[in-house]
Amino acid sequence: AQSVTQLDSQVPVFEEAPVELRCNYSSSVSVYLFWYVQYPNQGLQLLLKYLSGSTLVESINGFEAEFNKSQTSFHLRKPSVHISDTAEYFCAVSEVGEYGNKLVFGAGTILRVKS
Amino acid sequence: DTGVSQDPRHKITKRGQNVTFRCDPISEHNRLYWYRQTLGQGPEFLTYFQNEAQLEKSRLLSDRFSAERPKGSFSTLEIQRTEQGDSAMYLCASSLVPEKNTEAFFGQGTRLTVV
């Protein structure tokens, strides 16, 4: 079984400041890693994912996350946030394999960007 | 194709009543998932289908819950004798397996309020 811990329930930050949202996971098997974003009154959208290869993955809107196997972490970072980044962010894992994309989510981190 | 759609978006029901939700996945997707999200928590897996076969059910899915995907396309989730604890957002997702770059696409959810 897998579990995901998002260490911060809320992260307030000023616009144009850097931000890091922390995610640690536990699993006895290899996993895929995901970050999903949920804007108010909208569904979950995939932000970025790690499946294999380079441990640093990037999104089209400036977020990046790095898979650290030794620390079982997949922290999300952005060097300069915008007001429009205000949303809830969920880290998730799934087991690698044929039936591997059932997701286990963390509790979420609300990112509040202030002007 | 406009993505995963769920109907209704909101449902208010009295305790003890039965409710049914519908999910229409992305048309070529063979896998369909149901998740439940309560306030302050990440989505929790309920069940999933591969085509019309229900392959796994979470222990969260009590006997009052039943899900179907009769023709391998849309799915329904029924809750019988609703309880206040059933109040949550019910999310549907779909994906295409086996695909290396596996990704689940989520609908906007059905918010259930049991009064």
mmCIF file of C-alpha atoms in Angstrom:
data_model
loop_
_atom_site.group_PDB
_atom_site.id
_atom_site.type_symbol
_atom_site.label_atom_id
_atom_site.label_comp_id
_atom_site.label_asym_id
_atom_site.label_seq_id
_atom_site.Cartn_x
_atom_site.Cartn_y
_atom_site.Cartn_z
ATOM 1 C CA ALA A 1 0.000 0.000 0.000
ATOM 2 C CA GLN A 2 1.051 3.550 -0.587
ATOM 3 C CA SER A 3 0.567 6.733 1.417
ATOM 4 C CA VAL A 4 1.238 10.383 0.722
ATOM 5 C CA THR A 5 1.978 13.125 3.211
ATOM 6 C CA GLN A 6 1.707 16.777 2.327
ATOM 7 C CA LEU A 7 3.378 18.534 5.182
ATOM 8 C CA ASP A 8 1.670 21.905 4.865
ATOM 9 C CA SER A 9 -2.089 22.342 4.769
ATOM 10 C CA GLN A 10 -1.791 26.004 3.764
ATOM 11 C CA VAL A 11 1.035 28.061 2.323
ATOM 12 C CA PRO A 12 0.607 31.846 2.134
ATOM 13 C CA VAL A 13 3.058 33.663 -0.097
ATOM 14 C CA PHE A 14 3.372 37.074 -1.704
ATOM 15 C CA GLU A 15 3.163 37.477 -5.436
ATOM 16 C CA GLU A 16 6.473 37.027 -7.246
ATOM 17 C CA ALA A 17 7.987 35.189 -4.286
ATOM 18 C CA PRO A 18 9.246 31.605 -4.615
ATOM 19 C CA VAL A 19 7.267 28.737 -3.175
ATOM 20 C CA GLU A 20 7.797 25.091 -2.289
ATOM 21 C CA LEU A 21 5.004 22.647 -1.545
ATOM 22 C CA ARG A 22 6.282 19.550 0.155
ATOM 23 C CA CYS A 23 5.273 15.981 -0.567
ATOM 24 C CA ASN A 24 6.597 12.746 0.891
ATOM 25 C CA TYR A 25 5.371 9.300 0.015
ATOM 26 C CA SER A 26 5.656 5.788 1.333
ATOM 27 C CA SER A 27 5.516 2.702 -0.830
ATOM 28 C CA SER A 28 6.967 -0.795 -0.891
ATOM 29 C CA VAL A 29 6.901 -0.839 -4.707
ATOM 30 C CA SER A 30 7.924 1.505 -7.481
ATOM 31 C CA VAL A 31 5.532 4.369 -8.058
ATOM 32 C CA TYR A 32 4.608 7.058 -10.479
ATOM 33 C CA LEU A 33 4.300 10.532 -8.948
ATOM 34 C CA PHE A 34 1.883 13.310 -9.808
ATOM 35 C CA TRP A 35 0.898 16.794 -8.818
ATOM 36 C CA TYR A 36 -2.692 17.817 -9.466
ATOM 37 C CA VAL A 37 -4.143 21.311 -9.059
ATOM 38 C CA GLN A 38 -7.708 22.178 -8.165
ATOM 39 C CA TYR A 39 -8.907 25.726 -8.757
ATOM 40 C CA PRO A 40 -12.026 26.882 -6.905
ATOM 41 C CA ASN A 41 -15.164 25.165 -8.181
ATOM 42 C CA GLN A 42 -13.238 23.191 -10.752
ATOM 43 C CA GLY A 43 -12.074 19.601 -11.141
ATOM 44 C CA LEU A 44 -8.593 18.244 -10.637
ATOM 45 C CA GLN A 45 -6.103 19.025 -13.378
ATOM 46 C CA LEU A 46 -2.792 17.298 -13.852
ATOM 47 C CA LEU A 47 0.050 19.751 -13.308
ATOM 48 C CA LEU A 48 3.027 17.467 -13.842
ATOM 49 C CA LYS A 49 4.116 13.880 -13.468
ATOM 50 C CA TYR A 50 7.152 11.703 -12.987
ATOM 51 C CA LEU A 51 7.067 8.322 -14.671
ATOM 52 C CA SER A 52 10.741 7.586 -15.348
ATOM 53 C CA GLY A 53 13.893 9.192 -16.660
ATOM 54 C CA SER A 54 14.960 12.654 -15.553
ATOM 55 C CA THR A 55 14.059 13.236 -11.934
ATOM 56 C CA LEU A 56 13.248 16.894 -12.593
ATOM 57 C CA VAL A 57 9.945 17.472 -14.322
ATOM 58 C CA GLU A 58 8.396 20.745 -15.363
ATOM 59 C CA SER A 59 4.956 22.100 -16.163
ATOM 60 C CA ILE A 60 4.051 24.584 -18.856
ATOM 61 C CA ASN A 61 3.247 27.304 -16.316
ATOM 62 C CA GLY A 62 6.592 27.393 -14.531
ATOM 63 C CA PHE A 63 6.186 24.766 -11.802
ATOM 64 C CA GLU A 64 8.757 22.036 -11.365
ATOM 65 C CA ALA A 65 9.107 19.010 -9.126
ATOM 66 C CA GLU A 66 12.022 16.770 -8.369
ATOM 67 C CA PHE A 67 11.775 13.090 -7.564
ATOM 68 C CA ASN A 68 14.142 12.158 -4.755
ATOM 69 C CA LYS A 69 14.070 8.410 -4.273
ATOM 70 C CA SER A 70 16.326 8.333 -1.226
ATOM 71 C CA GLN A 71 14.165 10.848 0.595
ATOM 72 C CA THR A 72 10.928 9.538 -0.946
ATOM 73 C CA SER A 73 9.960 13.089 -1.801
ATOM 74 C CA PHE A 74 8.435 14.906 -4.742
ATOM 75 C CA HIS A 75 8.373 18.576 -3.737
ATOM 76 C CA LEU A 76 6.751 21.142 -6.009
ATOM 77 C CA ARG A 77 8.467 24.471 -6.601
ATOM 78 C CA LYS A 78 7.948 27.678 -8.483
ATOM 79 C CA PRO A 79 10.499 30.498 -8.487
ATOM 80 C CA SER A 80 7.937 33.301 -8.807
ATOM 81 C CA VAL A 81 4.229 32.840 -8.137
ATOM 82 C CA HIS A 82 1.278 34.740 -9.568
ATOM 83 C CA ILE A 83 -2.094 35.550 -8.070
ATOM 84 C CA SER A 84 -3.571 33.065 -10.543
ATOM 85 C CA ASP A 85 -1.614 30.224 -8.899
ATOM 86 C CA THR A 86 -3.937 30.412 -5.907
ATOM 87 C CA ALA A 87 -5.440 26.936 -5.723
ATOM 88 C CA GLU A 88 -5.248 23.652 -3.865
ATOM 89 C CA TYR A 89 -2.446 21.323 -4.875
ATOM 90 C CA PHE A 90 -2.528 17.579 -4.417
ATOM 91 C CA CYS A 91 0.395 15.209 -4.566
ATOM 92 C CA ALA A 92 -0.460 11.672 -5.647
ATOM 93 C CA VAL A 93 1.206 8.352 -6.332
ATOM 94 C CA SER A 94 0.260 5.253 -8.216
ATOM 95 C CA GLU A 95 1.837 1.854 -8.360
ATOM 96 C CA VAL A 96 3.809 1.072 -11.462
ATOM 97 C CA GLY A 97 2.377 -1.820 -13.398
ATOM 98 C CA GLU A 98 -0.539 -2.881 -15.511
ATOM 99 C CA TYR A 99 -3.105 -1.790 -12.969
ATOM 100 C CA GLY A 100 -0.919 0.975 -11.727
ATOM 101 C CA ASN A 101 -2.850 4.099 -12.170
ATOM 102 C CA LYS A 102 -5.186 3.987 -9.199
ATOM 103 C CA LEU A 103 -4.130 7.140 -7.396
ATOM 104 C CA VAL A 104 -3.407 7.649 -3.718
ATOM 105 C CA PHE A 105 -3.611 11.331 -2.818
ATOM 106 C CA GLY A 106 -2.245 13.487 -0.076
ATOM 107 C CA ALA A 107 -4.549 15.754 1.903
ATOM 108 C CA GLY A 108 -3.699 18.769 -0.240
ATOM 109 C CA THR A 109 -1.954 22.101 0.246
ATOM 110 C CA ILE A 110 -3.806 25.354 -0.273
ATOM 111 C CA LEU A 111 -1.540 27.911 -1.897
ATOM 112 C CA ARG A 112 -2.679 31.466 -1.210
ATOM 113 C CA VAL A 113 -0.869 34.110 -3.237
ATOM 114 C CA LYS A 114 -1.199 37.604 -1.846
ATOM 115 C CA SER A 115 -0.595 40.879 -3.633
ATOM 116 C CA ASP B 1 -14.485 15.242 -26.907
ATOM 117 C CA THR B 2 -14.768 17.688 -24.039
ATOM 118 C CA GLY B 3 -13.355 15.478 -21.333
ATOM 119 C CA VAL B 4 -14.928 13.635 -18.430
ATOM 120 C CA SER B 5 -18.398 14.873 -17.598
ATOM 121 C CA GLN B 6 -20.415 14.238 -14.459
ATOM 122 C CA ASP B 7 -24.063 14.767 -13.771
ATOM 123 C CA PRO B 8 -25.489 16.314 -11.698
ATOM 124 C CA ARG B 9 -22.955 18.839 -10.485
ATOM 125 C CA HIS B 10 -24.797 19.327 -7.223
ATOM 126 C CA LYS B 11 -27.278 17.172 -5.371
ATOM 127 C CA ILE B 12 -29.056 17.888 -2.108
ATOM 128 C CA THR B 13 -30.976 14.993 -0.655
ATOM 129 C CA LYS B 14 -32.675 14.070 2.564
ATOM 130 C CA ARG B 15 -31.192 11.415 4.777
ATOM 131 C CA GLY B 16 -32.492 8.016 3.845
ATOM 132 C CA GLN B 17 -33.114 8.790 0.187
ATOM 133 C CA ASN B 18 -31.327 7.077 -2.700
ATOM 134 C CA VAL B 19 -29.201 9.037 -5.149
ATOM 135 C CA THR B 20 -27.548 8.152 -8.434
ATOM 136 C CA PHE B 21 -24.696 9.945 -10.169
ATOM 137 C CA ARG B 22 -23.547 9.548 -13.733
ATOM 138 C CA CYS B 23 -20.091 9.778 -15.252
ATOM 139 C CA ASP B 24 -19.278 9.938 -18.956
ATOM 140 C CA PRO B 25 -15.579 9.267 -19.507
ATOM 141 C CA ILE B 26 -13.435 10.335 -22.428
ATOM 142 C CA SER B 27 -14.753 8.207 -25.246
ATOM 143 C CA GLU B 28 -11.739 6.009 -26.002
ATOM 144 C CA HIS B 29 -10.796 5.464 -22.356
ATOM 145 C CA ASN B 30 -11.185 1.903 -21.116
ATOM 146 C CA ARG B 31 -10.646 2.547 -17.424
ATOM 147 C CA LEU B 32 -12.989 4.501 -15.170
ATOM 148 C CA TYR B 33 -12.512 5.424 -11.527
ATOM 149 C CA TRP B 34 -14.679 6.782 -8.762
ATOM 150 C CA TYR B 35 -13.185 8.792 -5.911
ATOM 151 C CA ARG B 36 -14.688 10.578 -2.928
ATOM 152 C CA GLN B 37 -13.349 13.841 -1.548
ATOM 153 C CA THR B 38 -14.434 15.220 1.798
ATOM 154 C CA LEU B 39 -13.657 18.683 3.073
ATOM 155 C CA GLY B 40 -10.005 19.165 3.872
ATOM 156 C CA GLN B 41 -8.969 15.815 2.452
ATOM 157 C CA GLY B 42 -7.602 14.552 -0.794
ATOM 158 C CA PRO B 43 -9.650 12.287 -3.026
ATOM 159 C CA GLU B 44 -9.978 8.705 -1.816
ATOM 160 C CA PHE B 45 -10.296 5.807 -4.193
ATOM 161 C CA LEU B 46 -13.667 4.031 -4.206
ATOM 162 C CA THR B 47 -13.698 1.685 -7.168
ATOM 163 C CA TYR B 48 -12.606 1.248 -10.747
ATOM 164 C CA PHE B 49 -13.683 -0.442 -13.962
ATOM 165 C CA GLN B 50 -11.741 -1.875 -16.836
ATOM 166 C CA ASN B 51 -14.286 -1.663 -19.638
ATOM 167 C CA GLU B 52 -17.441 -3.080 -18.041
ATOM 168 C CA ALA B 53 -15.696 -5.156 -15.379
ATOM 169 C CA GLN B 54 -15.476 -3.786 -11.861
ATOM 170 C CA LEU B 55 -11.981 -4.820 -10.822
ATOM 171 C CA GLU B 56 -11.526 -3.364 -7.378
ATOM 172 C CA LYS B 57 -13.607 -1.877 -4.607
ATOM 173 C CA SER B 58 -12.295 0.013 -1.631
ATOM 174 C CA ARG B 59 -13.424 -0.912 1.838
ATOM 175 C CA LEU B 60 -14.816 2.645 1.885
ATOM 176 C CA LEU B 61 -17.505 1.381 -0.464
ATOM 177 C CA SER B 62 -20.106 0.061 1.924
ATOM 178 C CA ASP B 63 -23.007 -2.174 0.924
ATOM 179 C CA ARG B 64 -25.112 0.937 0.378
ATOM 180 C CA PHE B 65 -22.910 1.922 -2.543
ATOM 181 C CA SER B 66 -23.081 0.288 -5.943
ATOM 182 C CA ALA B 67 -21.384 1.213 -9.168
ATOM 183 C CA GLU B 68 -21.990 -0.032 -12.669
ATOM 184 C CA ARG B 69 -20.552 0.439 -16.110
ATOM 185 C CA PRO B 70 -22.888 -1.737 -18.146
ATOM 186 C CA LYS B 71 -21.545 -1.204 -21.649
ATOM 187 C CA GLY B 72 -18.066 -0.121 -20.838
ATOM 188 C CA SER B 73 -18.893 3.508 -21.533
ATOM 189 C CA PHE B 74 -20.707 5.654 -18.956
ATOM 190 C CA SER B 75 -20.867 4.668 -15.312
ATOM 191 C CA THR B 76 -23.339 5.211 -12.500
ATOM 192 C CA LEU B 77 -22.736 5.375 -8.785
ATOM 193 C CA GLU B 78 -25.754 4.785 -6.570
ATOM 194 C CA ILE B 79 -25.952 5.429 -2.856
ATOM 195 C CA GLN B 80 -28.882 3.868 -1.064
ATOM 196 C CA ARG B 81 -30.302 5.119 2.238
ATOM 197 C CA THR B 82 -28.013 8.120 2.291
ATOM 198 C CA GLU B 83 -26.445 9.239 5.553
ATOM 199 C CA GLN B 84 -25.023 12.604 6.516
ATOM 200 C CA GLY B 85 -21.548 11.090 6.381
ATOM 201 C CA ASP B 86 -22.024 10.514 2.674
ATOM 202 C CA SER B 87 -21.854 14.267 2.074
ATOM 203 C CA ALA B 88 -18.812 14.752 -0.130
ATOM 204 C CA MET B 89 -17.615 15.506 -3.618
ATOM 205 C CA TYR B 90 -17.764 12.410 -5.801
ATOM 206 C CA LEU B 91 -15.176 12.478 -8.546
ATOM 207 C CA CYS B 92 -14.955 10.380 -11.662
ATOM 208 C CA ALA B 93 -11.798 9.902 -13.689
ATOM 209 C CA SER B 94 -10.879 7.969 -16.797
ATOM 210 C CA SER B 95 -7.711 6.783 -18.443
ATOM 211 C CA LEU B 96 -6.439 4.590 -21.240
ATOM 212 C CA VAL B 97 -4.375 1.566 -20.290
ATOM 213 C CA PRO B 98 -1.949 0.154 -21.004
ATOM 214 C CA GLU B 99 -0.293 3.334 -22.073
ATOM 215 C CA LYS B 100 3.185 4.278 -20.944
ATOM 216 C CA ASN B 101 2.364 7.899 -20.209
ATOM 217 C CA THR B 102 -0.597 6.927 -18.149
ATOM 218 C CA GLU B 103 -2.686 9.773 -16.866
ATOM 219 C CA ALA B 104 -6.131 9.989 -15.316
ATOM 220 C CA PHE B 105 -8.417 12.806 -16.397
ATOM 221 C CA PHE B 106 -10.936 13.995 -13.832
ATOM 222 C CA GLY B 107 -14.435 15.331 -14.147
ATOM 223 C CA GLN B 108 -15.628 18.328 -12.168
ATOM 224 C CA GLY B 109 -17.367 16.145 -9.652
ATOM 225 C CA THR B 110 -20.796 15.819 -8.116
ATOM 226 C CA ARG B 111 -21.184 17.534 -4.788
ATOM 227 C CA LEU B 112 -23.591 15.632 -2.562
ATOM 228 C CA THR B 113 -25.146 17.228 0.484
ATOM 229 C CA VAL B 114 -27.249 15.015 2.740
ATOM 230 C CA VAL B 115 -29.528 16.983 5.047
#
